[in-house]
Coordinates of C-alpha atoms and ligand atoms in Angstrom, one line a residue:
M1 CA 67.0 4.1 24.4
V2 CA 70.3 4.1 22.3
H3 CA 69.9 6.9 19.6
A4 CA 73.2 8.2 18.4
R5 CA 75.0 5.4 16.5
T6 CA 72.1 3.6 15.0
T7 CA 71.0 4.1 11.5
P8 CA 67.6 5.7 11.0
F9 CA 64.5 3.6 10.2
A10 CA 64.3 2.8 6.5
M11 CA 60.7 4.1 6.5
P12 CA 58.1 5.1 8.9
L13 CA 56.0 2.4 10.5
P14 CA 52.8 3.2 8.5
K15 CA 54.7 2.9 5.3
A16 CA 56.2 -0.5 6.4
L17 CA 52.7 -1.8 7.2
E18 CA 51.6 -0.6 3.8
H19 CA 54.3 -2.6 2.1
V20 CA 53.5 -5.7 4.1
D21 CA 49.8 -5.3 3.4
R22 CA 50.4 -4.9 -0.4
F23 CA 52.8 -7.9 -0.5
F24 CA 51.3 -10.4 1.9
G25 CA 48.0 -9.0 3.2
L26 CA 48.1 -8.0 6.9
D27 CA 44.9 -9.9 7.7
T28 CA 46.2 -12.9 5.8
I29 CA 49.3 -13.1 8.0
L30 CA 47.4 -12.5 11.2
T31 CA 45.0 -15.3 10.5
D32 CA 47.8 -17.6 11.6
E33 CA 47.6 -16.3 15.1
G34 CA 46.9 -19.2 17.5
C35 CA 47.7 -21.8 14.8
D36 CA 50.6 -24.2 15.1
I37 CA 52.8 -23.4 12.2
L38 CA 56.2 -24.2 13.9
R39 CA 57.2 -27.2 11.8
P40 CA 56.4 -25.7 8.3
Y41 CA 57.9 -22.4 9.4
Y42 CA 61.3 -24.0 10.4
Q43 CA 61.2 -26.4 7.4
Q44 CA 60.6 -23.6 4.9
S45 CA 62.9 -21.2 6.6
E46 CA 66.0 -23.4 6.6
P47 CA 67.6 -21.7 3.6
G48 CA 66.9 -18.3 5.1
Y49 CA 68.5 -19.1 8.4
K50 CA 71.4 -20.7 6.6
R51 CA 72.1 -18.1 3.9
V52 CA 70.5 -14.9 4.9
H53 CA 70.1 -14.5 8.7
S54 CA 73.5 -14.2 10.2
E55 CA 76.6 -16.1 11.2
K56 CA 76.8 -19.8 10.2
G57 CA 74.2 -21.8 12.2
C58 CA 73.1 -18.8 14.3
M59 CA 69.3 -18.4 14.7
H60 CA 69.1 -15.7 17.3
M61 CA 69.3 -11.9 17.6
A62 CA 72.6 -10.0 18.0
L63 CA 73.2 -8.1 21.1
N64 CA 75.6 -5.2 20.6
P65 CA 76.1 -3.3 23.9
D66 CA 77.7 -0.3 22.2
G67 CA 74.8 0.1 19.8
V68 CA 76.9 -0.6 16.7
Y69 CA 75.9 -3.7 14.8
S70 CA 78.7 -6.3 14.5
A71 CA 78.6 -10.1 14.2
D72 CA 80.3 -10.3 17.6
G73 CA 76.9 -9.5 19.0
Y74 CA 75.7 -13.1 18.2
F75 CA 78.2 -14.2 20.9
T76 CA 76.9 -12.0 23.7
Q77 CA 74.4 -14.6 25.0
I78 CA 77.1 -17.3 24.8
R79 CA 79.5 -15.2 26.9
T80 CA 76.9 -15.0 29.7
V81 CA 76.3 -18.7 29.6
A82 CA 80.1 -19.3 29.7
D83 CA 80.2 -17.1 32.9
H84 CA 77.6 -19.3 34.6
I85 CA 79.4 -22.4 33.5
R86 CA 82.6 -21.1 35.2
Q87 CA 80.7 -19.9 38.3
V88 CA 79.1 -23.3 39.1
Q89 CA 82.1 -25.3 37.7
A90 CA 79.6 -27.1 35.5
K91 CA 80.2 -30.6 34.2
R92 CA 77.0 -31.0 32.3
V93 CA 75.3 -28.3 30.1
L94 CA 71.9 -28.7 28.4
E95 CA 70.8 -26.3 25.7
L96 CA 67.1 -26.3 25.0
G97 CA 66.0 -25.5 21.5
S98 CA 69.6 -25.6 20.3
G99 CA 68.7 -25.0 16.6
M100 CA 71.6 -25.5 14.2
G101 CA 74.0 -25.7 17.2
F102 CA 75.6 -22.2 17.1
N103 CA 75.7 -21.7 20.9
T104 CA 76.8 -25.1 22.0
I105 CA 79.4 -25.4 19.2
A106 CA 80.9 -22.1 20.2
L107 CA 81.0 -23.1 23.9
A108 CA 82.3 -26.7 23.7
P109 CA 85.9 -26.1 22.6
D110 CA 86.5 -23.6 25.5
H111 CA 85.2 -26.1 28.1
P112 CA 86.7 -29.4 27.1
D113 CA 85.9 -31.0 30.4
V114 CA 82.2 -30.1 30.2
Q115 CA 79.7 -32.4 28.4
F116 CA 77.3 -30.4 26.3
T117 CA 74.0 -31.6 24.9
G118 CA 71.6 -29.7 22.6
L119 CA 68.0 -30.7 22.4
D120 CA 65.8 -29.5 19.5
L121 CA 62.5 -30.4 18.0
M122 CA 63.4 -30.2 14.4
A123 CA 65.3 -33.1 12.8
H124 CA 67.0 -31.0 10.2
H125 CA 68.4 -28.7 12.9
V126 CA 69.7 -31.5 14.9
N127 CA 71.3 -33.1 11.8
S128 CA 72.9 -29.8 10.7
A129 CA 74.3 -29.2 14.3
G130 CA 75.5 -32.7 14.6
K131 CA 77.5 -32.4 11.3
D132 CA 79.1 -29.1 12.3
A133 CA 80.0 -30.6 15.8
R134 CA 81.7 -33.7 14.3
H135 CA 85.1 -32.5 15.5
L136 CA 83.9 -31.8 19.1
P137 CA 84.0 -34.9 21.4
N138 CA 82.2 -33.1 24.2
A139 CA 79.1 -31.8 22.2
R140 CA 76.2 -33.8 20.9
F141 CA 72.7 -32.9 19.6
Q142 CA 69.6 -34.9 20.2
L143 CA 66.0 -34.7 18.8
G144 CA 63.3 -33.9 21.3
S145 CA 61.1 -31.4 23.0
Y146 CA 61.7 -29.4 26.1
A147 CA 58.2 -30.2 26.9
D148 CA 59.4 -33.7 27.7
I149 CA 63.2 -33.6 28.5
P150 CA 64.5 -37.1 28.4
T151 CA 65.6 -38.3 31.9
D152 CA 69.1 -39.3 30.7
L153 CA 69.7 -35.5 30.3
H154 CA 68.8 -34.7 33.8
G155 CA 71.5 -33.6 36.3
A156 CA 72.6 -30.6 34.2
D157 CA 74.6 -27.9 36.1
V158 CA 73.6 -25.3 33.5
V159 CA 70.5 -25.3 31.4
F160 CA 70.1 -22.5 28.9
A161 CA 67.6 -21.5 26.2
V162 CA 68.1 -18.8 23.5
E163 CA 64.9 -17.6 21.8
T164 CA 63.0 -20.8 22.1
L165 CA 60.8 -20.8 25.1
C166 CA 58.6 -18.3 23.3
Y167 CA 57.2 -21.4 21.7
A168 CA 56.2 -23.1 25.0
T169 CA 52.5 -23.4 25.1
D170 CA 52.4 -24.5 28.7
L171 CA 54.9 -22.5 30.7
D172 CA 54.3 -24.2 34.0
A173 CA 54.8 -27.7 32.5
V174 CA 58.0 -26.6 30.8
A175 CA 59.3 -24.9 33.9
R176 CA 58.8 -28.1 35.7
Q177 CA 60.7 -30.0 33.1
I178 CA 63.5 -27.6 33.4
A179 CA 63.7 -27.7 37.1
A180 CA 63.7 -31.5 37.0
A181 CA 66.6 -31.5 34.5
M182 CA 68.8 -29.2 36.7
A183 CA 71.2 -30.5 39.3
P184 CA 70.8 -28.8 42.8
G185 CA 72.7 -25.6 42.7
G186 CA 72.4 -25.5 38.9
R187 CA 71.7 -22.4 36.8
F188 CA 69.1 -21.7 34.2
I189 CA 69.5 -18.8 31.7
M190 CA 66.9 -17.8 29.1
Y191 CA 67.1 -15.1 26.4
D192 CA 63.9 -14.2 24.6
G193 CA 61.5 -11.6 23.3
F194 CA 58.7 -10.8 25.8
R195 CA 55.5 -8.9 25.6
R196 CA 55.7 -5.8 27.8
A197 CA 53.2 -5.8 30.7
D198 CA 51.7 -2.6 29.1
F199 CA 51.7 -4.2 25.6
H200 CA 48.0 -3.1 25.1
Q201 CA 48.9 0.6 25.9
A202 CA 51.4 0.7 23.0
P203 CA 50.1 2.6 19.8
P204 CA 47.9 0.3 17.7
D205 CA 50.3 0.1 14.8
V206 CA 53.2 -0.8 17.2
Q207 CA 51.1 -3.6 18.6
T208 CA 50.4 -4.7 14.9
A209 CA 54.2 -4.7 14.2
A210 CA 54.7 -6.8 17.2
R211 CA 52.0 -9.3 16.3
L212 CA 53.4 -9.5 12.7
F213 CA 56.8 -10.2 14.0
E214 CA 55.4 -12.9 16.4
V215 CA 53.4 -14.7 13.7
T216 CA 56.1 -14.5 11.0
T217 CA 58.6 -16.1 13.4
A218 CA 55.9 -18.7 14.2
V219 CA 55.4 -17.4 17.8
T220 CA 51.7 -17.5 17.0
G221 CA 50.5 -17.5 20.7
G222 CA 52.4 -14.2 21.2
F223 CA 55.5 -13.7 23.3
H224 CA 55.1 -14.5 26.9
S225 CA 55.5 -11.7 29.5
V226 CA 58.6 -11.8 31.6
E227 CA 56.4 -11.8 34.7
A228 CA 54.6 -15.0 33.5
C229 CA 58.0 -16.7 32.9
E230 CA 59.4 -15.7 36.3
A231 CA 56.2 -16.9 38.0
A232 CA 56.2 -20.3 36.2
L233 CA 59.9 -20.8 37.2
A234 CA 59.2 -19.9 40.8
R235 CA 56.2 -22.3 40.9
A236 CA 58.6 -25.0 39.6
G237 CA 60.8 -24.4 42.7
L238 CA 63.5 -22.3 41.0
V239 CA 64.9 -19.1 42.5
V240 CA 65.0 -16.2 40.0
L241 CA 68.3 -14.5 40.5
R242 CA 67.9 -11.6 38.0
R243 CA 66.1 -10.2 35.0
D244 CA 67.7 -7.7 32.6
D245 CA 66.1 -5.8 29.9
L246 CA 68.5 -5.9 26.9
S247 CA 66.3 -4.3 24.3
D248 CA 68.7 -1.4 23.8
Q249 CA 71.5 -3.9 22.9
S250 CA 69.2 -5.6 20.3
I251 CA 68.4 -2.4 18.3
A252 CA 71.6 -2.3 16.1
G253 CA 71.0 -5.9 15.0
L254 CA 67.3 -5.5 14.5
R255 CA 67.9 -2.4 12.4
Y256 CA 70.5 -4.2 10.3
L257 CA 67.9 -6.9 9.4
H258 CA 65.3 -4.1 8.9
H259 CA 67.4 -2.4 6.3
R260 CA 68.0 -5.6 4.4
S261 CA 64.3 -6.4 4.6
A262 CA 63.4 -2.9 3.3
R263 CA 65.5 -3.6 0.2
F264 CA 63.4 -6.7 -0.4
F265 CA 60.1 -4.8 -0.1
R266 CA 61.2 -2.0 -2.4
S267 CA 62.7 -4.0 -5.2
W268 CA 60.5 -5.4 -7.9
K269 CA 63.2 -8.1 -8.5
Y270 CA 62.9 -9.4 -5.0
R271 CA 59.1 -9.2 -5.2
L272 CA 59.2 -11.7 -8.1
L273 CA 60.4 -14.3 -5.5
K274 CA 56.8 -14.4 -4.3
H275 CA 56.0 -16.8 -7.1
V276 CA 59.0 -19.1 -6.4
L277 CA 59.7 -19.3 -2.7
P278 CA 57.6 -20.8 0.1
V279 CA 55.5 -18.4 2.0
Y280 CA 56.9 -18.9 5.5
L281 CA 60.4 -18.4 4.2
L282 CA 59.4 -15.1 2.5
R283 CA 57.5 -13.9 5.5
N284 CA 60.8 -13.7 7.5
A285 CA 61.2 -10.4 5.6
V286 CA 58.2 -9.1 7.5
A287 CA 59.8 -10.0 10.8
G288 CA 62.9 -8.3 9.6
L289 CA 61.1 -5.1 8.5
V290 CA 58.9 -4.6 11.6
G291 CA 61.3 -5.9 14.2
P292 CA 62.8 -2.5 15.4
Y293 CA 59.3 -0.8 15.8
M294 CA 58.1 -3.4 18.3
I295 CA 61.2 -2.9 20.4
E296 CA 61.7 0.9 19.9
G297 CA 58.2 2.3 19.3
A298 CA 57.1 4.0 16.1
G299 CA 59.9 6.6 15.8
P300 CA 61.3 8.5 14.0
N301 CA 63.6 8.0 17.0
S302 CA 63.8 5.2 19.5
G303 CA 61.4 5.7 22.4
D304 CA 59.3 8.4 20.7
T305 CA 56.3 6.2 21.3
Q306 CA 55.8 3.3 23.6
A307 CA 57.2 0.0 22.5
A308 CA 55.4 -3.4 22.8
I309 CA 58.2 -6.0 23.2
T310 CA 61.4 -6.3 25.3
Y311 CA 64.4 -8.5 24.6
S312 CA 65.4 -9.8 28.1
V313 CA 67.4 -12.4 29.9
L314 CA 66.2 -14.3 32.9
M315 CA 68.5 -16.2 35.2
A316 CA 67.4 -18.7 37.9
E317 CA 68.9 -21.2 40.3
K318 CA 67.8 -24.5 41.6
P319 CA 68.2 -24.5 45.5
H320 CA 70.4 -27.2 47.0
Ligands
SAM1 C1 64.9 -19.1 17.0 S1 65.6 -20.7 17.0 C2 66.9 -20.5 18.1 C3 68.0 -21.6 18.0 C4 69.2 -21.5 18.9 N1 68.8 -21.4 20.3 C5 70.0 -20.3 18.5 O1 70.2 -19.4 19.4 O2 70.5 -20.2 17.4 C6 64.3 -21.6 18.0 C7 64.6 -23.1 18.0 O3 63.7 -23.7 19.0 C8 63.3 -25.0 18.5 N2 62.1 -25.4 19.2 C9 60.9 -24.9 19.2 N3 60.1 -25.6 20.0 C10 60.8 -26.5 20.7 C11 60.5 -27.5 21.6 N4 59.4 -27.7 22.2 N5 61.6 -28.3 22.0 C12 62.8 -28.2 21.6 N6 63.1 -27.2 20.6 C13 62.2 -26.4 20.2 C14 63.2 -24.8 17.1 O4 63.2 -26.0 16.3 C15 64.4 -23.9 16.8 O5 65.5 -24.6 16.4

């Protein structure tokens, strides 16, 4: 684990759980486990993603390989996708769960001969992405689900998904949809959080931190394991090329959000917001506060105890 250049935790994990319990009730939050809260979560969270989370339109975690938080980390996933676009000389790229369009809008200008399409379930995300992509002739955004990818989007040379397949309820069905959408020789890249295979051996409060993060980001079924995703892709006929655990690279960004969230929990002024703002929006502060513990363990230093979640990338290919 990266130790040296990250800031310390704002507080020990038991204290963080105490704050969350006092403000929201741990059990109250966890009663949403297994419930479908995706739409109200993203509807209510729009101002949070637009004004608090990070770069304009970005809805994913920063990956900073040097362990120091910087906004450049939000482009790490994009650079990898760009490598694959070049490797297969892609003409058509499909982004699943494209959110407010950050990734596709960053990629399109550098690849003017490539046609990009972003597919997302939420109309307000699609509209926001479409507005921000007005100036890009080779990028468009479409409403729809990766559980039922429209056939006119099939034939993509690169399909990618950043922090969205965690919401898939039927991995096999989605993997088949992805395989069907890919051209032979095409690449698939997914970045996401994953439950570690030994999730249940992590200390109970680290597991609780992970479950709180999952529920407060609407991943109410829990993150998938990387093994389950690989197996589903293989059953759909794709060849898994590699898997990389990038948890270390996610620490700086997670700690950045953790410190901002800690300020929220400590300040009585922010606590007044409870009476004004919608609950799923506010609960993003829980995800921010507990995020590092699920990836690093219960501290005081990274790796002192077992963690529960990894942040990983999976890459696969559709055989010719
Ligand atoms: C955490 S955001 C990530 C957005 C974007 N990939 C990014 O990196 O900024 C997850 C996105 O997945 C979308 N989503 C969830 N389930 C989906 C589905 N079944 N089909 C398409 N999009 C979905 C949500 O609406 C949301 O925009």
